[in-house]
PDB file of C-alpha atoms in Angstrom:
ATOM      1  CA  MET J   1      -0.113  -0.017   0.153  1.00 79.00           C
ATOM      2  CA  GLN J   2       1.447   3.468  -1.083  1.00 91.00           C
ATOM      3  CA  ARG J   3       2.013   6.314   1.203  1.00 92.00           C
ATOM      4  CA  CYS J   4       0.457   9.522   0.859  1.00 96.00           C
ATOM      5  CA  LYS J   5       3.867  11.525   0.227  1.00 96.00           C
ATOM      6  CA  TYR J   6       4.167  15.676   0.435  1.00 97.00           C
ATOM      7  CA  PRO J   7       3.752  16.766  -3.086  1.00 97.00           C
ATOM      8  CA  THR J   8       6.394  19.204  -3.439  1.00 97.00           C
ATOM      9  CA  LYS J   9      10.508  18.408  -3.516  1.00 95.00           C
ATOM     10  CA  THR J  10      11.015  21.471  -1.188  1.00 96.00           C
ATOM     11  CA  MET J  11       8.443  22.435   1.137  1.00 96.00           C
ATOM     12  CA  ASN J  12       8.263  26.192   2.119  1.00 96.00           C
ATOM     13  CA  ILE J  13       5.086  27.011   3.816  1.00 96.00           C
ATOM     14  CA  THR J  14       4.153  30.704   3.753  1.00 95.00           C
ATOM     15  CA  GLN J  15       0.450  30.311   5.084  1.00 95.00           C
ATOM     16  CA  SER J  16      -0.864  27.488   7.514  1.00 95.00           C
ATOM     17  CA  TYR J  17      -4.346  27.061   7.844  1.00 95.00           C
ATOM     18  CA  THR J  18      -4.689  29.116  11.028  1.00 90.00           C
ATOM     19  CA  GLY J  19      -3.070  31.933   9.103  1.00 81.00           C
ATOM     20  CA  THR J  20      -5.006  35.024   9.328  1.00 79.00           C
ATOM     21  CA  TYR J  21      -4.906  36.442   5.841  1.00 82.00           C
ATOM     22  CA  SER J  22      -6.383  34.363   3.517  1.00 89.00           C
ATOM     23  CA  HIS J  23      -7.378  31.384   5.285  1.00 94.00           C
ATOM     24  CA  SER J  24      -9.165  32.629   8.101  1.00 93.00           C
ATOM     25  CA  LYS J  25     -12.656  32.080   6.420  1.00 95.00           C
ATOM     26  CA  ASN J  26     -11.791  28.381   5.611  1.00 94.00           C
ATOM     27  CA  TYR J  27     -10.585  27.542   9.004  1.00 94.00           C
ATOM     28  CA  ASN J  28     -13.075  29.314  11.063  1.00 94.00           C
ATOM     29  CA  GLY J  29     -16.613  28.403   9.067  1.00 95.00           C
ATOM     30  CA  SER J  30     -18.596  25.554   8.894  1.00 96.00           C
ATOM     31  CA  PRO J  31     -17.376  23.133   7.642  1.00 95.00           C
ATOM     32  CA  ARG J  32     -13.866  23.931   7.475  1.00 94.00           C
ATOM     33  CA  ASP J  33     -10.778  22.993   5.370  1.00 96.00           C
ATOM     34  CA  TYR J  34      -7.339  23.023   6.342  1.00 97.00           C
ATOM     35  CA  PRO J  35      -5.361  25.254   3.603  1.00 97.00           C
ATOM     36  CA  ILE J  36      -1.649  25.703   2.855  1.00 97.00           C
ATOM     37  CA  ASP J  37       0.461  27.875   0.640  1.00 97.00           C
ATOM     38  CA  ASP J  38       3.398  26.305  -0.316  1.00 97.00           C
ATOM     39  CA  ASN J  39       6.095  28.044  -2.679  1.00 96.00           C
ATOM     40  CA  SER J  40       7.942  25.516  -2.878  1.00 94.00           C
ATOM     41  CA  GLY J  41      11.140  27.813  -1.623  1.00 90.00           C
ATOM     42  CA  THR J  42      11.708  29.981  -4.743  1.00 83.00           C
ATOM     43  CA  THR J  43      10.417  33.061  -6.726  1.00 80.00           C
ATOM     44  CA  GLY J  44       9.656  30.888  -9.975  1.00 87.00           C
ATOM     45  CA  ARG J  45       7.442  28.032 -10.525  1.00 93.00           C
ATOM     46  CA  SER J  46       8.123  24.643  -9.456  1.00 95.00           C
ATOM     47  CA  TYR J  47       5.820  20.918 -10.013  1.00 97.00           C
ATOM     48  CA  PHE J  48       3.150  19.353  -7.616  1.00 97.00           C
ATOM     49  CA  TYR J  49       4.522  16.117  -8.017  1.00 97.00           C
ATOM     50  CA  ALA J  50       1.528  13.019  -7.438  1.00 97.00           C
ATOM     51  CA  PRO J  51       1.406  12.593  -3.985  1.00 96.00           C
ATOM     52  CA  PHE J  52       0.192   8.811  -4.701  1.00 96.00           C
ATOM     53  CA  ASP J  53      -1.063   7.303  -7.735  1.00 96.00           C
ATOM     54  CA  CYS J  54      -4.115   8.956  -9.065  1.00 97.00           C
ATOM     55  CA  SER J  55      -6.557  10.552 -11.199  1.00 97.00           C
ATOM     56  CA  ILE J  56      -7.536  14.084 -11.909  1.00 98.00           C
ATOM     57  CA  LYS J  57     -11.425  14.294 -10.851  1.00 98.00           C
ATOM     58  CA  ARG J  58     -11.850  18.029 -12.056  1.00 97.00           C
ATOM     59  CA  ILE J  59     -10.334  21.096 -13.322  1.00 97.00           C
ATOM     60  CA  TYR J  60     -11.849  24.558 -12.528  1.00 96.00           C
ATOM     61  CA  GLY J  61     -11.523  27.590 -14.036  1.00 93.00           C
ATOM     62  CA  VAL J  62      -9.062  27.720 -17.228  1.00 92.00           C
ATOM     63  CA  GLY J  63     -10.236  30.644 -19.238  1.00 86.00           C
ATOM     64  CA  ALA J  64     -11.855  33.017 -17.446  1.00 76.00           C
ATOM     65  CA  LYS J  65     -14.515  31.217 -15.505  1.00 76.00           C
ATOM     66  CA  GLY J  66     -12.703  31.657 -12.244  1.00 89.00           C
ATOM     67  CA  THR J  67      -9.533  30.925 -10.584  1.00 94.00           C
ATOM     68  CA  ASN J  68      -7.986  27.857 -11.563  1.00 96.00           C
ATOM     69  CA  THR J  69      -8.413  24.962  -9.387  1.00 97.00           C
ATOM     70  CA  ILE J  70      -7.652  21.129  -9.770  1.00 98.00           C
ATOM     71  CA  TRP J  71      -9.204  17.878  -7.359  1.00 98.00           C
ATOM     72  CA  ILE J  72      -7.217  14.619  -7.758  1.00 98.00           C
ATOM     73  CA  GLN J  73      -8.171  11.670  -6.111  1.00 98.00           C
ATOM     74  CA  SER J  74      -6.012   8.308  -4.709  1.00 97.00           C
ATOM     75  CA  GLN J  75      -6.948   5.434  -6.919  1.00 96.00           C
ATOM     76  CA  ALA J  76      -7.032   3.274  -3.919  1.00 95.00           C
ATOM     77  CA  PRO J  77      -6.812   3.548  -0.244  1.00 95.00           C
ATOM     78  CA  VAL J  78      -3.462   4.809   0.841  1.00 94.00           C
ATOM     79  CA  GLN J  79      -1.981   5.372   4.208  1.00 92.00           C
ATOM     80  CA  THR J  80      -1.603   8.664   5.812  1.00 93.00           C
ATOM     81  CA  PRO J  81      -0.010   9.386   9.540  1.00 90.00           C
ATOM     82  CA  SER J  82      -3.590   9.134  10.737  1.00 90.00           C
ATOM     83  CA  PHE J  83      -5.807   6.526   8.209  1.00 92.00           C
ATOM     84  CA  THR J  84      -5.863   4.200   5.843  1.00 93.00           C
ATOM     85  CA  ASP J  85      -8.452   5.604   2.751  1.00 95.00           C
ATOM     86  CA  TYR J  86      -9.081   7.195  -0.222  1.00 97.00           C
ATOM     87  CA  VAL J  87      -7.329  10.865  -0.261  1.00 98.00           C
ATOM     88  CA  THR J  88      -8.640  13.877  -2.113  1.00 98.00           C
ATOM     89  CA  ILE J  89      -6.706  16.908  -2.687  1.00 98.00           C
ATOM     90  CA  MET J  90      -7.811  20.329  -3.914  1.00 98.00           C
ATOM     91  CA  VAL J  91      -5.089  22.675  -5.620  1.00 98.00           C
ATOM     92  CA  ILE J  92      -5.804  26.069  -6.260  1.00 97.00           C
ATOM     93  CA  HIS J  93      -3.834  28.712  -8.761  1.00 96.00           C
ATOM     94  CA  PRO J  94      -2.144  26.757 -11.288  1.00 96.00           C
ATOM     95  CA  ASN J  95      -2.092  28.900 -14.549  1.00 95.00           C
ATOM     96  CA  ASP J  96      -3.521  28.013 -18.016  1.00 95.00           C
ATOM     97  CA  ASP J  97      -0.363  27.040 -19.429  1.00 95.00           C
ATOM     98  CA  THR J  98      -0.333  24.356 -17.426  1.00 94.00           C
ATOM     99  CA  LEU J  99      -4.016  23.221 -16.448  1.00 95.00           C
ATOM    100  CA  SER J 100      -4.780  23.362 -20.212  1.00 94.00           C
ATOM    101  CA  LYS J 101      -2.588  20.431 -20.524  1.00 95.00           C
ATOM    102  CA  LEU J 102      -4.896  18.036 -18.293  1.00 97.00           C
ATOM    103  CA  LYS J 103      -7.826  16.758 -18.469  1.00 96.00           C
ATOM    104  CA  VAL J 104     -10.415  14.759 -16.250  1.00 97.00           C
ATOM    105  CA  GLY J 105      -9.462  11.122 -15.758  1.00 96.00           C
ATOM    106  CA  GLN J 106      -6.060  11.321 -16.630  1.00 97.00           C
ATOM    107  CA  VAL J 107      -3.742   8.999 -14.196  1.00 96.00           C
ATOM    108  CA  PHE J 108      -0.392   9.738 -12.644  1.00 96.00           C
ATOM    109  CA  ARG J 109       1.757   7.309 -10.954  1.00 95.00           C
ATOM    110  CA  GLN J 110       3.104   8.640  -7.533  1.00 94.00           C
ATOM    111  CA  GLY J 111       5.893  10.922  -7.572  1.00 93.00           C
ATOM    112  CA  ALA J 112       5.053  12.147 -11.449  1.00 95.00           C
ATOM    113  CA  ALA J 113       5.482  15.403 -12.157  1.00 96.00           C
ATOM    114  CA  MET J 114       1.674  16.999 -12.927  1.00 97.00           C
ATOM    115  CA  PHE J 115       1.505  20.757 -13.107  1.00 97.00           C
ATOM    116  CA  LEU J 116       2.960  24.074 -12.051  1.00 97.00           C
ATOM    117  CA  GLU J 117       2.140  26.424  -9.162  1.00 96.00           C
ATOM    118  CA  GLY J 118       0.673  29.413 -10.563  1.00 95.00           C
ATOM    119  CA  ASN J 119      -0.413  32.934  -9.575  1.00 93.00           C
ATOM    120  CA  ASP J 120      -3.728  32.662 -11.177  1.00 93.00           C
ATOM    121  CA  GLY J 121      -6.607  34.453  -9.133  1.00 87.00           C
ATOM    122  CA  ARG J 122      -6.063  36.485  -6.346  1.00 79.00           C
ATOM    123  CA  ALA J 123      -2.530  35.249  -5.578  1.00 83.00           C
ATOM    124  CA  THR J 124       0.325  37.537  -4.506  1.00 81.00           C
ATOM    125  CA  GLY J 125       3.180  35.027  -6.324  1.00 91.00           C
ATOM    126  CA  TYR J 126       3.563  32.148  -7.423  1.00 95.00           C
ATOM    127  CA  HIS J 127       2.377  29.113  -5.190  1.00 95.00           C
ATOM    128  CA  PHE J 128       0.302  25.773  -4.532  1.00 97.00           C
ATOM    129  CA  HIS J 129      -2.750  26.563  -2.318  1.00 97.00           C
ATOM    130  CA  ILE J 130      -3.748  22.745  -0.888  1.00 98.00           C
ATOM    131  CA  SER J 131      -6.344  21.318   0.631  1.00 98.00           C
ATOM    132  CA  ALA J 132      -6.780  17.567   1.729  1.00 98.00           C
ATOM    133  CA  GLY J 133      -9.614  15.201   3.081  1.00 97.00           C
ATOM    134  CA  ARG J 134     -10.469  11.736   3.511  1.00 96.00           C
ATOM    135  CA  GLY J 135     -12.410   9.355   1.237  1.00 96.00           C
ATOM    136  CA  ARG J 136     -13.659  10.578  -2.134  1.00 96.00           C
ATOM    137  CA  ALA J 137     -14.635  14.045  -3.597  1.00 96.00           C
ATOM    138  CA  GLN J 138     -18.229  14.839  -3.025  1.00 96.00           C
ATOM    139  CA  GLY J 139     -20.437  16.743  -5.026  1.00 96.00           C
ATOM    140  CA  ASN J 140     -18.599  18.786  -7.460  1.00 95.00           C
ATOM    141  CA  GLY J 141     -15.712  18.755  -4.926  1.00 96.00           C
ATOM    142  CA  TRP J 142     -16.390  21.821  -2.795  1.00 96.00           C
ATOM    143  CA  LYS J 143     -18.977  23.696  -0.986  1.00 96.00           C
ATOM    144  CA  GLN J 144     -19.411  27.019   0.269  1.00 95.00           C
ATOM    145  CA  ASN J 145     -19.364  27.173   3.920  1.00 96.00           C
ATOM    146  CA  THR J 146     -20.544  30.005   6.762  1.00 96.00           C
ATOM    147  CA  ARG J 147     -18.282  32.342   6.200  1.00 95.00           C
ATOM    148  CA  GLY J 148     -18.490  32.313   2.653  1.00 94.00           C
ATOM    149  CA  ALA J 149     -15.180  30.660   1.929  1.00 94.00           C
ATOM    150  CA  TRP J 150     -15.321  27.842  -0.778  1.00 94.00           C
ATOM    151  CA  VAL J 151     -13.984  24.394   1.129  1.00 96.00           C
ATOM    152  CA  LEU J 152     -13.007  21.006   0.026  1.00 97.00           C
ATOM    153  CA  ALA J 153     -15.959  18.247   0.193  1.00 97.00           C
ATOM    154  CA  THR J 154     -15.019  15.071   1.064  1.00 97.00           C
ATOM    155  CA  SER J 155     -16.522  12.066   1.978  1.00 96.00           C
ATOM    156  CA  GLY J 156     -14.404  11.478   4.997  1.00 96.00           C
ATOM    157  CA  GLY J 157     -14.114  14.881   6.161  1.00 96.00           C
ATOM    158  CA  ASN J 158     -11.001  17.413   5.460  1.00 96.00           C
ATOM    159  CA  TYR J 159      -8.209  16.927   7.673  1.00 96.00           C
ATOM    160  CA  PRO J 160      -5.148  18.808   8.577  1.00 96.00           C
ATOM    161  CA  PRO J 161      -2.068  18.459   6.278  1.00 96.00           C
ATOM    162  CA  GLU J 162       0.364  16.946   8.802  1.00 95.00           C
ATOM    163  CA  LYS J 163      -2.348  14.015   9.161  1.00 94.00           C
ATOM    164  CA  ILE J 164      -2.543  13.758   5.410  1.00 96.00           C
ATOM    165  CA  PHE J 165       1.192  13.451   4.241  1.00 96.00           C
ATOM    166  CA  TYR J 166       4.472  11.825   4.997  1.00 94.00           C
ATOM    167  CA  ILE J 167       7.591  13.593   4.661  1.00 93.00           C
ATOM    168  CA  ASP J 168      10.024  11.530   2.342  1.00 91.00           C
ATOM    169  CA  PRO J 169      13.463  12.976   2.955  1.00 88.00           C
ATOM    170  CA  ALA J 170      14.652  11.191  -0.169  1.00 88.00           C
ATOM    171  CA  PHE J 171      12.294  13.316  -2.232  1.00 93.00           C
ATOM    172  CA  THR J 172      11.074  16.420   0.154  1.00 94.00           C
ATOM    173  CA  LYS J 173      13.472  18.779   1.604  1.00 93.00           C
ATOM    174  CA  VAL J 174      11.919  21.127   4.065  1.00 94.00           C
ATOM    175  CA  GLN J 175      12.510  24.444   4.274  1.00 94.00           C
ATOM    176  CA  GLY J 176       9.735  25.967   6.122  1.00 94.00           C
ATOM    177  CA  THR J 177       6.935  24.522   7.720  1.00 94.00           C
ATOM    178  CA  LYS J 178       4.923  27.488   9.806  1.00 93.00           C
ATOM    179  CA  GLY J 179       5.226  25.430  12.960  1.00 92.00           C
ATOM    180  CA  LEU J 180       3.056  22.586  11.339  1.00 93.00           C
ATOM    181  CA  GLN J 181       4.511  19.319  12.761  1.00 91.00           C
ATOM    182  CA  PHE J 182       4.946  16.654   9.631  1.00 93.00           C
ATOM    183  CA  VAL J 183       5.747  12.746  10.295  1.00 89.00           C
ATOM    184  CA  ARG J 184       8.590  11.665   8.228  1.00 85.00           C
ATOM    185  CA  SER J 185       8.169   8.509   5.964  1.00 75.00           C
ATOM    186  CA  GLY J 186       9.330   5.476   7.699  1.00 48.00           C
ATOM    187  CA  VAL J 187       7.765   6.081  11.123  1.00 40.00           C
ATOM    188  CA  ALA J 188       4.490   4.363  11.556  1.00 40.00           C
ATOM    189  CA  GLN J 189       1.703   5.633  13.344  1.00 40.00           C
ATOM    190  CA  ALA J 190      -1.748   3.923  14.789  1.00 37.00           C
ATOM    191  CA  GLY J 191      -3.369   1.697  12.592  1.00 38.00           C
ATOM    192  CA  ASN J 192      -0.273   1.312   9.970  1.00 40.00           C
ATOM    193  CA  THR J 193       2.310  -1.123   9.267  1.00 38.00           C
ATOM    194  CA  GLY J 194       4.424  -0.363  12.729  1.00 46.00           C
ATOM    195  CA  SER J 195       1.780  -1.390  14.963  1.00 48.00           C
ATOM    196  CA  SER J 196       1.963  -4.646  16.933  1.00 50.00           C
ATOM    197  CA  SER J 197       0.675  -6.549  20.105  1.00 51.00           C
ATOM    198  CA  SER J 198       3.425  -6.408  22.066  1.00 51.00           C
ATOM    199  CA  SER J 199       7.357  -5.707  21.822  1.00 59.00           C
ATOM    200  CA  GLY J 200       9.587  -7.163  24.642  1.00 63.00           C
ATOM    201  CA  ASN J 201       7.648  -6.133  27.897  1.00 75.00           C
ATOM    202  CA  TYR J 202       5.467  -4.312  26.517  1.00 85.00           C
ATOM    203  CA  ARG J 203       2.158  -6.052  25.807  1.00 87.00           C
ATOM    204  CA  ALA J 204      -1.428  -6.002  25.575  1.00 85.00           C
ATOM    205  CA  GLY J 205      -3.301  -6.588  29.008  1.00 85.00           C
ATOM    206  CA  ALA J 206       0.711  -5.631  31.182  1.00 89.00           C
ATOM    207  CA  THR J 207       0.639  -3.658  34.023  1.00 91.00           C
ATOM    208  CA  LEU J 208       3.539  -1.114  34.109  1.00 93.00           C
ATOM    209  CA  THR J 209       4.556   1.563  36.045  1.00 94.00           C
ATOM    210  CA  LEU J 210       5.950   5.296  34.857  1.00 95.00           C
ATOM    211  CA  ARG J 211       9.443   6.033  35.493  1.00 93.00           C
ATOM    212  CA  ALA J 212       9.045   9.960  35.046  1.00 93.00           C
ATOM    213  CA  ASP J 213       6.243  12.188  34.796  1.00 94.00           C
ATOM    214  CA  MET J 214       4.749  11.804  31.431  1.00 95.00           C
ATOM    215  CA  ASN J 215       2.747  13.645  28.591  1.00 95.00           C
ATOM    216  CA  VAL J 216      -0.608  12.081  27.555  1.00 95.00           C
ATOM    217  CA  ARG J 217      -1.443  12.262  23.817  1.00 94.00           C
ATOM    218  CA  THR J 218      -4.047  11.381  21.599  1.00 91.00           C
ATOM    219  CA  GLY J 219      -2.289   9.209  19.206  1.00 87.00           C
ATOM    220  CA  PRO J 220       1.208   7.340  19.116  1.00 86.00           C
ATOM    221  CA  GLY J 221       3.557  10.496  18.587  1.00 84.00           C
ATOM    222  CA  THR J 222       4.630  13.980  19.471  1.00 82.00           C
ATOM    223  CA  SER J 223       3.234  15.264  15.766  1.00 76.00           C
ATOM    224  CA  TYR J 224      -0.556  14.170  17.696  1.00 85.00           C
ATOM    225  CA  ARG J 225      -1.631  17.078  20.363  1.00 90.00           C
ATOM    226  CA  ARG J 226      -1.220  16.981  23.819  1.00 92.00           C
ATOM    227  CA  LYS J 227      -4.679  15.841  25.741  1.00 94.00           C
ATOM    228  CA  LYS J 228      -5.997  18.208  28.473  1.00 94.00           C
ATOM    229  CA  ARG J 229      -6.162  16.806  32.255  1.00 95.00           C
ATOM    230  CA  SER J 230     -10.196  17.166  31.723  1.00 95.00           C
ATOM    231  CA  GLU J 231      -9.733  14.331  28.985  1.00 94.00           C
ATOM    232  CA  LEU J 232      -8.278  12.255  31.435  1.00 95.00           C
ATOM    233  CA  THR J 233     -10.545   8.932  32.821  1.00 94.00           C
ATOM    234  CA  ALA J 234     -11.404   9.806  36.328  1.00 93.00           C
ATOM    235  CA  ASP J 235      -8.840   7.227  37.317  1.00 92.00           C
ATOM    236  CA  GLY J 236      -6.249   9.150  35.499  1.00 94.00           C
ATOM    237  CA  ARG J 237      -7.056  12.683  36.871  1.00 95.00           C
ATOM    238  CA  LYS J 238      -6.100  11.432  40.241  1.00 94.00           C
ATOM    239  CA  HIS J 239      -2.767  10.392  38.970  1.00 95.00           C
ATOM    240  CA  ALA J 240      -2.232  13.496  37.079  1.00 95.00           C
ATOM    241  CA  LEU J 241      -0.329  16.870  37.763  1.00 94.00           C
ATOM    242  CA  SER J 242      -2.524  19.968  38.481  1.00 93.00           C
ATOM    243  CA  GLY J 243      -2.541  22.444  35.149  1.00 92.00           C
ATOM    244  CA  THR J 244      -4.346  22.729  31.861  1.00 93.00           C
ATOM    245  CA  TYR J 245      -2.433  19.715  30.062  1.00 94.00           C
ATOM    246  CA  ALA J 246      -2.411  15.858  30.861  1.00 95.00           C
ATOM    247  CA  VAL J 247       0.727  14.755  32.723  1.00 95.00           C
ATOM    248  CA  LEU J 248       0.735  11.429  34.483  1.00 96.00           C
ATOM    249  CA  THR J 249       3.380  11.409  37.616  1.00 95.00           C
ATOM    250  CA  GLN J 250       5.957   8.874  38.067  1.00 94.00           C
ATOM    251  CA  GLY J 251       5.138   6.010  39.684  1.00 94.00           C
ATOM    252  CA  THR J 252       1.551   5.986  38.122  1.00 95.00           C
ATOM    253  CA  ARG J 253       0.648   2.053  37.404  1.00 95.00           C
ATOM    254  CA  VAL J 254      -0.712   1.992  33.944  1.00 94.00           C
ATOM    255  CA  THR J 255      -2.369  -1.108  31.670  1.00 93.00           C
ATOM    256  CA  VAL J 256      -1.648  -1.391  28.204  1.00 91.00           C
ATOM    257  CA  GLN J 257      -4.254  -1.500  25.640  1.00 90.00           C
ATOM    258  CA  LYS J 258      -1.978  -1.170  22.505  1.00 88.00           C
ATOM    259  CA  VAL J 259       1.291  -1.221  21.647  1.00 89.00           C
ATOM    260  CA  GLN J 260       2.791   1.070  18.672  1.00 86.00           C
ATOM    261  CA  VAL J 261       6.459   0.505  17.723  1.00 83.00           C
ATOM    262  CA  SER J 262       7.923   3.581  15.597  1.00 71.00           C
ATOM    263  CA  GLY J 263      11.493   3.346  14.704  1.00 67.00           C
ATOM    264  CA  SER J 264      13.130   3.415  17.944  1.00 75.00           C
ATOM    265  CA  GLN J 265      10.231   4.841  19.674  1.00 85.00           C
ATOM    266  CA  ILE J 266       7.859   2.510  21.835  1.00 89.00           C
ATOM    267  CA  TRP J 267       4.310   4.009  21.965  1.00 90.00           C
ATOM    268  CA  ILE J 268       1.852   2.344  24.467  1.00 93.00           C
ATOM    269  CA  GLN J 269      -1.736   3.293  24.919  1.00 93.00           C
ATOM    270  CA  ILE J 270      -3.606   3.257  28.453  1.00 95.00           C
ATOM    271  CA  PRO J 271      -7.342   3.888  29.056  1.00 95.00           C
ATOM    272  CA  SER J 272      -6.356   7.864  29.119  1.00 95.00           C
ATOM    273  CA  GLY J 273      -4.555   7.832  25.889  1.00 95.00           C
ATOM    274  CA  TRP J 274      -0.937   7.134  24.391  1.00 94.00           C
ATOM    275  CA  ILE J 275       2.244   7.545  26.377  1.00 96.00           C
ATOM    276  CA  CYS J 276       5.705   7.259  25.065  1.00 94.00           C
ATOM    277  CA  ALA J 277       7.343   4.027  26.928  1.00 93.00           C
ATOM    278  CA  LYS J 278      10.740   3.806  25.103  1.00 91.00           C
ATOM    279  CA  LEU J 279      12.564   6.243  23.071  1.00 87.00           C
ATOM    280  CA  GLY J 280      15.996   5.005  22.292  1.00 83.00           C
ATOM    281  CA  SER J 281      17.808   3.649  25.037  1.00 84.00           C
ATOM    282  CA  LYS J 282      15.375   6.095  27.131  1.00 89.00           C
ATOM    283  CA  VAL J 283      12.916   3.858  29.266  1.00 92.00           C
ATOM    284  CA  TYR J 284      10.250   5.904  30.253  1.00 94.00           C
ATOM    285  CA  VAL J 285       7.655   2.900  31.467  1.00 94.00           C
ATOM    286  CA  SER J 286       8.754  -0.157  32.903  1.00 92.00           C
TER     287      SER J 286
END
């Protein structure tokens, strides 16, 4: 199964989905999507590369109709850092000279050059405006939200880019992320090929002890957000530090539900969430 790869050879995100400039209406409206702008680290025009085997679902705006937009969809379920399913991606601003050469139904293999970044529409410079979601495109691929922004429409909902794309270090150089944390290809996440039911002393059903104060996260990795203390189980709150975020205290006994091995990291799921049990030679839970 293919992994969904970031689609440019240089990542240089110039505006994230929480940006206050042109993405505010996308993120703060309902439904929302999570667009990023990426100029590929150049003032010229770089290619968007197929993040997986895909086909073109729709092309809009070539000529004088409106801002140029293209929708692509995976040909089969693909692996992302947060799920395995079909993925649909919407890209805005490619110019006529590149979109006019494409057609709906055209197929591209993963890694193939598809189209160049552009400045069609209300763009201040060459870049890709990228939104991504789980599942197949719905309707004509977008809908207007409560803030008047046209957002991606997919069967499984829209996701932040760091939950959709892996960074393949052999393909993409990371220049700027605007604070977004992406998972490198080869570091598996929950439900993906790195998962296991046991690893050494870590196995489902085992009762272990925290050797340090530990953050509790929503998933197996630092790309997942820290939970708040209020999100812990009632028992978990009894063993947590006071404060906003969920931090279980050293000496807390926990029961393992799942084990996730990610390279040199071992993460375990407990009733309250996910904690790091081992990082390289450092053991936090035993």
